[in-house]
PDB file of C-alpha atoms in Angstrom:
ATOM      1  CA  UNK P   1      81.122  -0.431  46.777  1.00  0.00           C
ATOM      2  CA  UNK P   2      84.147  -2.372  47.993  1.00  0.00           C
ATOM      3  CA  UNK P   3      84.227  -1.155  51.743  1.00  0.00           C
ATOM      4  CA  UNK P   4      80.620  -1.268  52.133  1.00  0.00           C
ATOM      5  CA  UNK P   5      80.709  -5.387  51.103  1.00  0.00           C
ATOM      6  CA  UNK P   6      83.585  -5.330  53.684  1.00  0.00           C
ATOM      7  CA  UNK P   7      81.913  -4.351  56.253  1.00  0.00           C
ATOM      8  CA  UNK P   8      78.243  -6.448  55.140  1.00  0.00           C
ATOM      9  CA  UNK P   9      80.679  -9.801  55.256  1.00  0.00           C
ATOM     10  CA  UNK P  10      82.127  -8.948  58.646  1.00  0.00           C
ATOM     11  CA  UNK P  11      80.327 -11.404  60.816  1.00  0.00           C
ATOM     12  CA  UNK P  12      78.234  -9.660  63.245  1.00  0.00           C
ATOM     13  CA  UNK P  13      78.710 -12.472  65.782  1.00  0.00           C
ATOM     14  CA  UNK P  14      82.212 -12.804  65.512  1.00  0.00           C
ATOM     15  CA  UNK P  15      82.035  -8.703  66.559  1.00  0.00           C
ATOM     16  CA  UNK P  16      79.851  -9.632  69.372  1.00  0.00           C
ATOM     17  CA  UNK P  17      82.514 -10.177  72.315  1.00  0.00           C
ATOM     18  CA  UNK P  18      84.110  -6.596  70.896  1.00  0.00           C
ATOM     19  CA  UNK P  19      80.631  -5.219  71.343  1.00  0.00           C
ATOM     20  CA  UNK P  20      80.314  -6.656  74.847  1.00  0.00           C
ATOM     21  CA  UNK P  21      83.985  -5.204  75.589  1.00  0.00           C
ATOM     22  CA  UNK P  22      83.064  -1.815  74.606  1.00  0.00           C
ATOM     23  CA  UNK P  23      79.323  -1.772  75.533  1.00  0.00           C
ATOM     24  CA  UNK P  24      79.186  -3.961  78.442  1.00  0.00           C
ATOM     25  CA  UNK P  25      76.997  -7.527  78.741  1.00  0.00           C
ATOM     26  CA  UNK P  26      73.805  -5.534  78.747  1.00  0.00           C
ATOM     27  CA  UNK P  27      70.876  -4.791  76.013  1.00  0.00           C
ATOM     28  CA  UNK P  28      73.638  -2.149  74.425  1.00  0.00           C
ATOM     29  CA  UNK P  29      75.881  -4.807  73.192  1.00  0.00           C
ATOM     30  CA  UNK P  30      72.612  -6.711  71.659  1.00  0.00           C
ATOM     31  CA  UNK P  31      71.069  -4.086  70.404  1.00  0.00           C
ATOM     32  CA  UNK P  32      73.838  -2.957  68.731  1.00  0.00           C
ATOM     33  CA  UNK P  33      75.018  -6.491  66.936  1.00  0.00           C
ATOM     34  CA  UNK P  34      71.566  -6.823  65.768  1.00  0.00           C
ATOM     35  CA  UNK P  35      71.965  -2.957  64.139  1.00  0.00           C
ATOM     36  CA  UNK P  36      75.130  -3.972  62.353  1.00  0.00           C
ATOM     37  CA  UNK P  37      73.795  -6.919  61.229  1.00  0.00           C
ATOM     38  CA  UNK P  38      70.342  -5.921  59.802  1.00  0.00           C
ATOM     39  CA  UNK P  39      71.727  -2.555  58.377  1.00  0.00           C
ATOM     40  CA  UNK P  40      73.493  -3.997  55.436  1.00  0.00           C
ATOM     41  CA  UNK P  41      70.670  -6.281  53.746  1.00  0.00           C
ATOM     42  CA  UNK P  42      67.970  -2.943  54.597  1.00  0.00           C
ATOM     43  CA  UNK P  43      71.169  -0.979  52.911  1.00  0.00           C
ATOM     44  CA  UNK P  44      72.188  -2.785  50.020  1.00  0.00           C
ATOM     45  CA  UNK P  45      68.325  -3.736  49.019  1.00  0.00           C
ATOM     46  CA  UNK P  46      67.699  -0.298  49.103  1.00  0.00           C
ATOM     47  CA  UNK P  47      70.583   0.845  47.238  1.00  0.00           C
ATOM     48  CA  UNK P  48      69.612  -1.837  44.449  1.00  0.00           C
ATOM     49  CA  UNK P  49      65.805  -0.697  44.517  1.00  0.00           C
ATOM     50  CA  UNK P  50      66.608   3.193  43.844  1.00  0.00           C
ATOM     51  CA  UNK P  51      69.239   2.009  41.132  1.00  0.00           C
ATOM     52  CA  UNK P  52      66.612   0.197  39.787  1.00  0.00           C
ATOM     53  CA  UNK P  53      64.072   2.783  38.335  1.00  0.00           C
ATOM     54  CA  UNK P  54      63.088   2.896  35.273  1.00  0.00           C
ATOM     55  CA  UNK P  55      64.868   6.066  34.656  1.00  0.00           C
ATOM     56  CA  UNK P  56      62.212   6.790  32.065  1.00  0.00           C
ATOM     57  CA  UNK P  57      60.223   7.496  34.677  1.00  0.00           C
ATOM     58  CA  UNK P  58      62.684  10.223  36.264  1.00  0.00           C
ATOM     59  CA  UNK P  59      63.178  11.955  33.007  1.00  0.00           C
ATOM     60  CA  UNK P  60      58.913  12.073  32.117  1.00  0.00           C
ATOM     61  CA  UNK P  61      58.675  13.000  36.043  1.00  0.00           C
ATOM     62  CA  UNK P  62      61.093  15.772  35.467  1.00  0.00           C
ATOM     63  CA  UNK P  63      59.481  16.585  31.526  1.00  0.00           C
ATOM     64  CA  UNK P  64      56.516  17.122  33.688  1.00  0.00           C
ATOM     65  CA  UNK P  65      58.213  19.766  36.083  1.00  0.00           C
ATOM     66  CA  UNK P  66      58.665  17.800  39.172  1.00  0.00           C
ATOM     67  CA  UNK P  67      61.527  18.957  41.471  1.00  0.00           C
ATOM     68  CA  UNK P  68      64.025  16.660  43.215  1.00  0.00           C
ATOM     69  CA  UNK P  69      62.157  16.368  45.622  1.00  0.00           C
ATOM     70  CA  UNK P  70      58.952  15.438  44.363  1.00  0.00           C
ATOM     71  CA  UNK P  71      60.717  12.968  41.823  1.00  0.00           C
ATOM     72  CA  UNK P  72      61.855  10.906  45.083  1.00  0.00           C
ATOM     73  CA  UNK P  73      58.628  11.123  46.442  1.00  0.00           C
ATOM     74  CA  UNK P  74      55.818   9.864  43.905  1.00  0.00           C
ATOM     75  CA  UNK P  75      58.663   7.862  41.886  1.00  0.00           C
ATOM     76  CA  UNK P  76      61.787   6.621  43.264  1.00  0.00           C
ATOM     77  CA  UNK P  77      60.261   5.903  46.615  1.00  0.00           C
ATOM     78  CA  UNK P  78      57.256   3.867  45.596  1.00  0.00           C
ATOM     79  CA  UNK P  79      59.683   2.139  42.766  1.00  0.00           C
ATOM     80  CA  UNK P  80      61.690   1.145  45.410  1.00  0.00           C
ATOM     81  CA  UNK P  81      59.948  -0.163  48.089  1.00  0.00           C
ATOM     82  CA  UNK P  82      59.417  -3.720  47.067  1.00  0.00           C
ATOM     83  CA  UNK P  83      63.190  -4.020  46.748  1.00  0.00           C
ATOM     84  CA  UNK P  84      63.521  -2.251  50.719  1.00  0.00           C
ATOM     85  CA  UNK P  85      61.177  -4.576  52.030  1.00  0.00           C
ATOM     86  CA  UNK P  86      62.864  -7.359  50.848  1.00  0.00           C
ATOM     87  CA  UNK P  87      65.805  -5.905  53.081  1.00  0.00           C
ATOM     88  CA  UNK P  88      63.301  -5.700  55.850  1.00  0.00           C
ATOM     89  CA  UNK P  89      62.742  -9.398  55.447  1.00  0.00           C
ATOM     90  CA  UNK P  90      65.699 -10.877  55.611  1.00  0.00           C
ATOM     91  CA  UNK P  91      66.699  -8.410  58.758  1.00  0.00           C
ATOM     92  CA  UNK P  92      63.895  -9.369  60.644  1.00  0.00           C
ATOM     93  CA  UNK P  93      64.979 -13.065  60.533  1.00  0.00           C
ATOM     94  CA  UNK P  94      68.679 -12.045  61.084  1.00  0.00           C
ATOM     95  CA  UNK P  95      67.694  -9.753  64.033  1.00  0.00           C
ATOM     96  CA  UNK P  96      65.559 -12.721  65.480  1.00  0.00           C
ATOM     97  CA  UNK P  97      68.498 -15.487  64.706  1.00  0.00           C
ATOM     98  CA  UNK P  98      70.951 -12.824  66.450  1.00  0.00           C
ATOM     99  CA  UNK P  99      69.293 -11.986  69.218  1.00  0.00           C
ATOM    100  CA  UNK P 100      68.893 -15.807  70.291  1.00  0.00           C
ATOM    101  CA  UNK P 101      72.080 -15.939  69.667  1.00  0.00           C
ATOM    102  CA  UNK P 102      72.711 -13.171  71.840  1.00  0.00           C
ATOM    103  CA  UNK P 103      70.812 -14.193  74.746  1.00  0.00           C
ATOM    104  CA  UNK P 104      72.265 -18.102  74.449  1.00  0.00           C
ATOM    105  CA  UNK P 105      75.782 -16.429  75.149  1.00  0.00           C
ATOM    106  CA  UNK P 106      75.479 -14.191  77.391  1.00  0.00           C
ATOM    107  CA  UNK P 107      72.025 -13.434  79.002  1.00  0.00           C
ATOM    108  CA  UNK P 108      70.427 -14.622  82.072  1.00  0.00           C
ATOM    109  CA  UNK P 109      66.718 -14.029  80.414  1.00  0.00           C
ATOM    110  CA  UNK P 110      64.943 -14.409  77.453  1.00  0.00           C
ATOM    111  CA  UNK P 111      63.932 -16.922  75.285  1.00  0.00           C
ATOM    112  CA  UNK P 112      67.262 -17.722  73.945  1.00  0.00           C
ATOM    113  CA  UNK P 113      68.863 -17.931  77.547  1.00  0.00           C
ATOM    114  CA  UNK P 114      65.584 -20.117  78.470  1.00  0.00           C
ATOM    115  CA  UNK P 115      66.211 -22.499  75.388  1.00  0.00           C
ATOM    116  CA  UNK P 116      70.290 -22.831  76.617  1.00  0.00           C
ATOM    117  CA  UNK P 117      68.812 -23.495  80.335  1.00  0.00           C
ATOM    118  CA  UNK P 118      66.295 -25.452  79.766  1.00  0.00           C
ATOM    119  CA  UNK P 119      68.582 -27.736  77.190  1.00  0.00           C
ATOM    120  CA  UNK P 120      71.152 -27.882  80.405  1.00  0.00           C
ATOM    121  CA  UNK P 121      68.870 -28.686  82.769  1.00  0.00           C
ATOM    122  CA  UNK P 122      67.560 -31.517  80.943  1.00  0.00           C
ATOM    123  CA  UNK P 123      63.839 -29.944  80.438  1.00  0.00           C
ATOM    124  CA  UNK P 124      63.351 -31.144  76.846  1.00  0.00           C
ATOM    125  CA  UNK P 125      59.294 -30.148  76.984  1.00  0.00           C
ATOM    126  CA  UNK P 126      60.503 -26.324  78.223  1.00  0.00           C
ATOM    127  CA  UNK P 127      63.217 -26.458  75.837  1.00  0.00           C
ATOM    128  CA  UNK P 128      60.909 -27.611  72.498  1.00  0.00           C
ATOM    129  CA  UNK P 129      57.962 -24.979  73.722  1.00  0.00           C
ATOM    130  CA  UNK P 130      60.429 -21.970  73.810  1.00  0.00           C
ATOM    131  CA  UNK P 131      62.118 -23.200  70.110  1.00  0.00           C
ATOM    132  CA  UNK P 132      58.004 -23.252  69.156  1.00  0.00           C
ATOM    133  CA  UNK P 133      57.211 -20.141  70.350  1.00  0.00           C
ATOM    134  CA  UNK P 134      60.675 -18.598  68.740  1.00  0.00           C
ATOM    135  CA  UNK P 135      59.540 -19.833  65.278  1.00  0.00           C
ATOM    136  CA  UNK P 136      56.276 -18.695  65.619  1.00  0.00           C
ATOM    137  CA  UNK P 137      57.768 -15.250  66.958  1.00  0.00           C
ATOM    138  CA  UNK P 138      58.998 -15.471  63.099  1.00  0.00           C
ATOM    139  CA  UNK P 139      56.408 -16.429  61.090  1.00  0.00           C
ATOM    140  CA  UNK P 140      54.396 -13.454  63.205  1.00  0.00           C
ATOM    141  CA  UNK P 141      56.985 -10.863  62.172  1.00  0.00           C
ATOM    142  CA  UNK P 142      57.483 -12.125  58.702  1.00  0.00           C
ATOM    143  CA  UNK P 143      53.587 -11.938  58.076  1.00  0.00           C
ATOM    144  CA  UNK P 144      53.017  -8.625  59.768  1.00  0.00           C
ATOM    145  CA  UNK P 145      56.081  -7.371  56.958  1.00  0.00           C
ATOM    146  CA  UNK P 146      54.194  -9.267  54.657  1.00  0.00           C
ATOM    147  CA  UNK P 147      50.499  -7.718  55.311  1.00  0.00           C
ATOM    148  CA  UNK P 148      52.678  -4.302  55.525  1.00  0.00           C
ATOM    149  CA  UNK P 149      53.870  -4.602  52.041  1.00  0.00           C
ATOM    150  CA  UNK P 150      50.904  -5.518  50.516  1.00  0.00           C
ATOM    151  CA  UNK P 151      49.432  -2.369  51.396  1.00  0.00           C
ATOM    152  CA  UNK P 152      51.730  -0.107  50.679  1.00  0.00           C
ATOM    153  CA  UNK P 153      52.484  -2.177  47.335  1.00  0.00           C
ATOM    154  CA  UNK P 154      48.914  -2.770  45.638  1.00  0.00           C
ATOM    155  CA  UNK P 155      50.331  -1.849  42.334  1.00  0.00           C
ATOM    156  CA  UNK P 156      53.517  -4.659  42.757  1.00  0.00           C
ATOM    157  CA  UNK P 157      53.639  -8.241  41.620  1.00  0.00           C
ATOM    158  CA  UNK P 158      54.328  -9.810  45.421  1.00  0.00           C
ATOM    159  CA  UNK P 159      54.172 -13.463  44.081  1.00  0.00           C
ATOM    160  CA  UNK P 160      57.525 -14.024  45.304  1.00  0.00           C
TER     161      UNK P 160
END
């Protein structure tokens, strides 16, 4: 969908002062960039995982006498999820990346704002410990997803 790809390649950090101008300098404006950001990966992998069922599936589903409803449930849903958490993945290392970001520019907390501080105040020890404790922020969330999809995926081949 052309508009939707518009609106995924519209920088969310580049929208970031237009958030602050409309939401103020608070946790509004960076929750909000870090919605528009992550909601087109979660979106589009989504929208590629339900597109790609094995429509085979659907039709022996329906042969069966599933309804809509049930159809979604036992086999679009679970067909899809690998591709969703994929989504999930890359979001939760966009949402960390942007909210450092965030916080760098215009926060007076946080670990972003105590990297910036730290690197202007000369603290180099500070400054490494809070990047070290960021990237292990992200190995911790990218696990957890991990450990989340291989429970709810037994039955996929998570190699990748």
């Amino acid at each position: 969908d052309p508009i939707l790809q518009f609106f995924r390649q519209t920088s969310a950090l580049a929208l970031y002062p237009v958030f602050i101008l409309l939401l103020g300098l608070g946790e509004a404006s960076k929750v909000f960039v870090i919605f528009w950001a992550t909601l087109f990966p979660i979106l589009l992998a989504t929208i590629g995982g339900v597109k790609e069922v094995d429509r085979k599936l659907i039709e022996m589903a329906a042969t069966f006498g599933a309804s809509r409803t049930t159809i979604f449930r036992r086999v679009v849903l679970p067909a899809s999820v690998p591709s969703i958490f994929v989504g999930l993945r890359l979001s939760a290392t966009t949402a960390l990346l942007l909210l450092i970001a965030a916080e760098m520019i215009g926060a007076n907390k946080g670990l972003g704002f105590q990297v910036m501080n730290a690197q202007y105040n000369f603290q180099i020890p500070q400054m490494f410990a809070a990047i070290l404790l960021l990237a292990l922020l992200g190995l911790s969330a990218n696990a957890a997803l991990v450990t989340l999809q291989r429970r709810l995926c037994r039955w996929a081949d998570l190699s990748h």
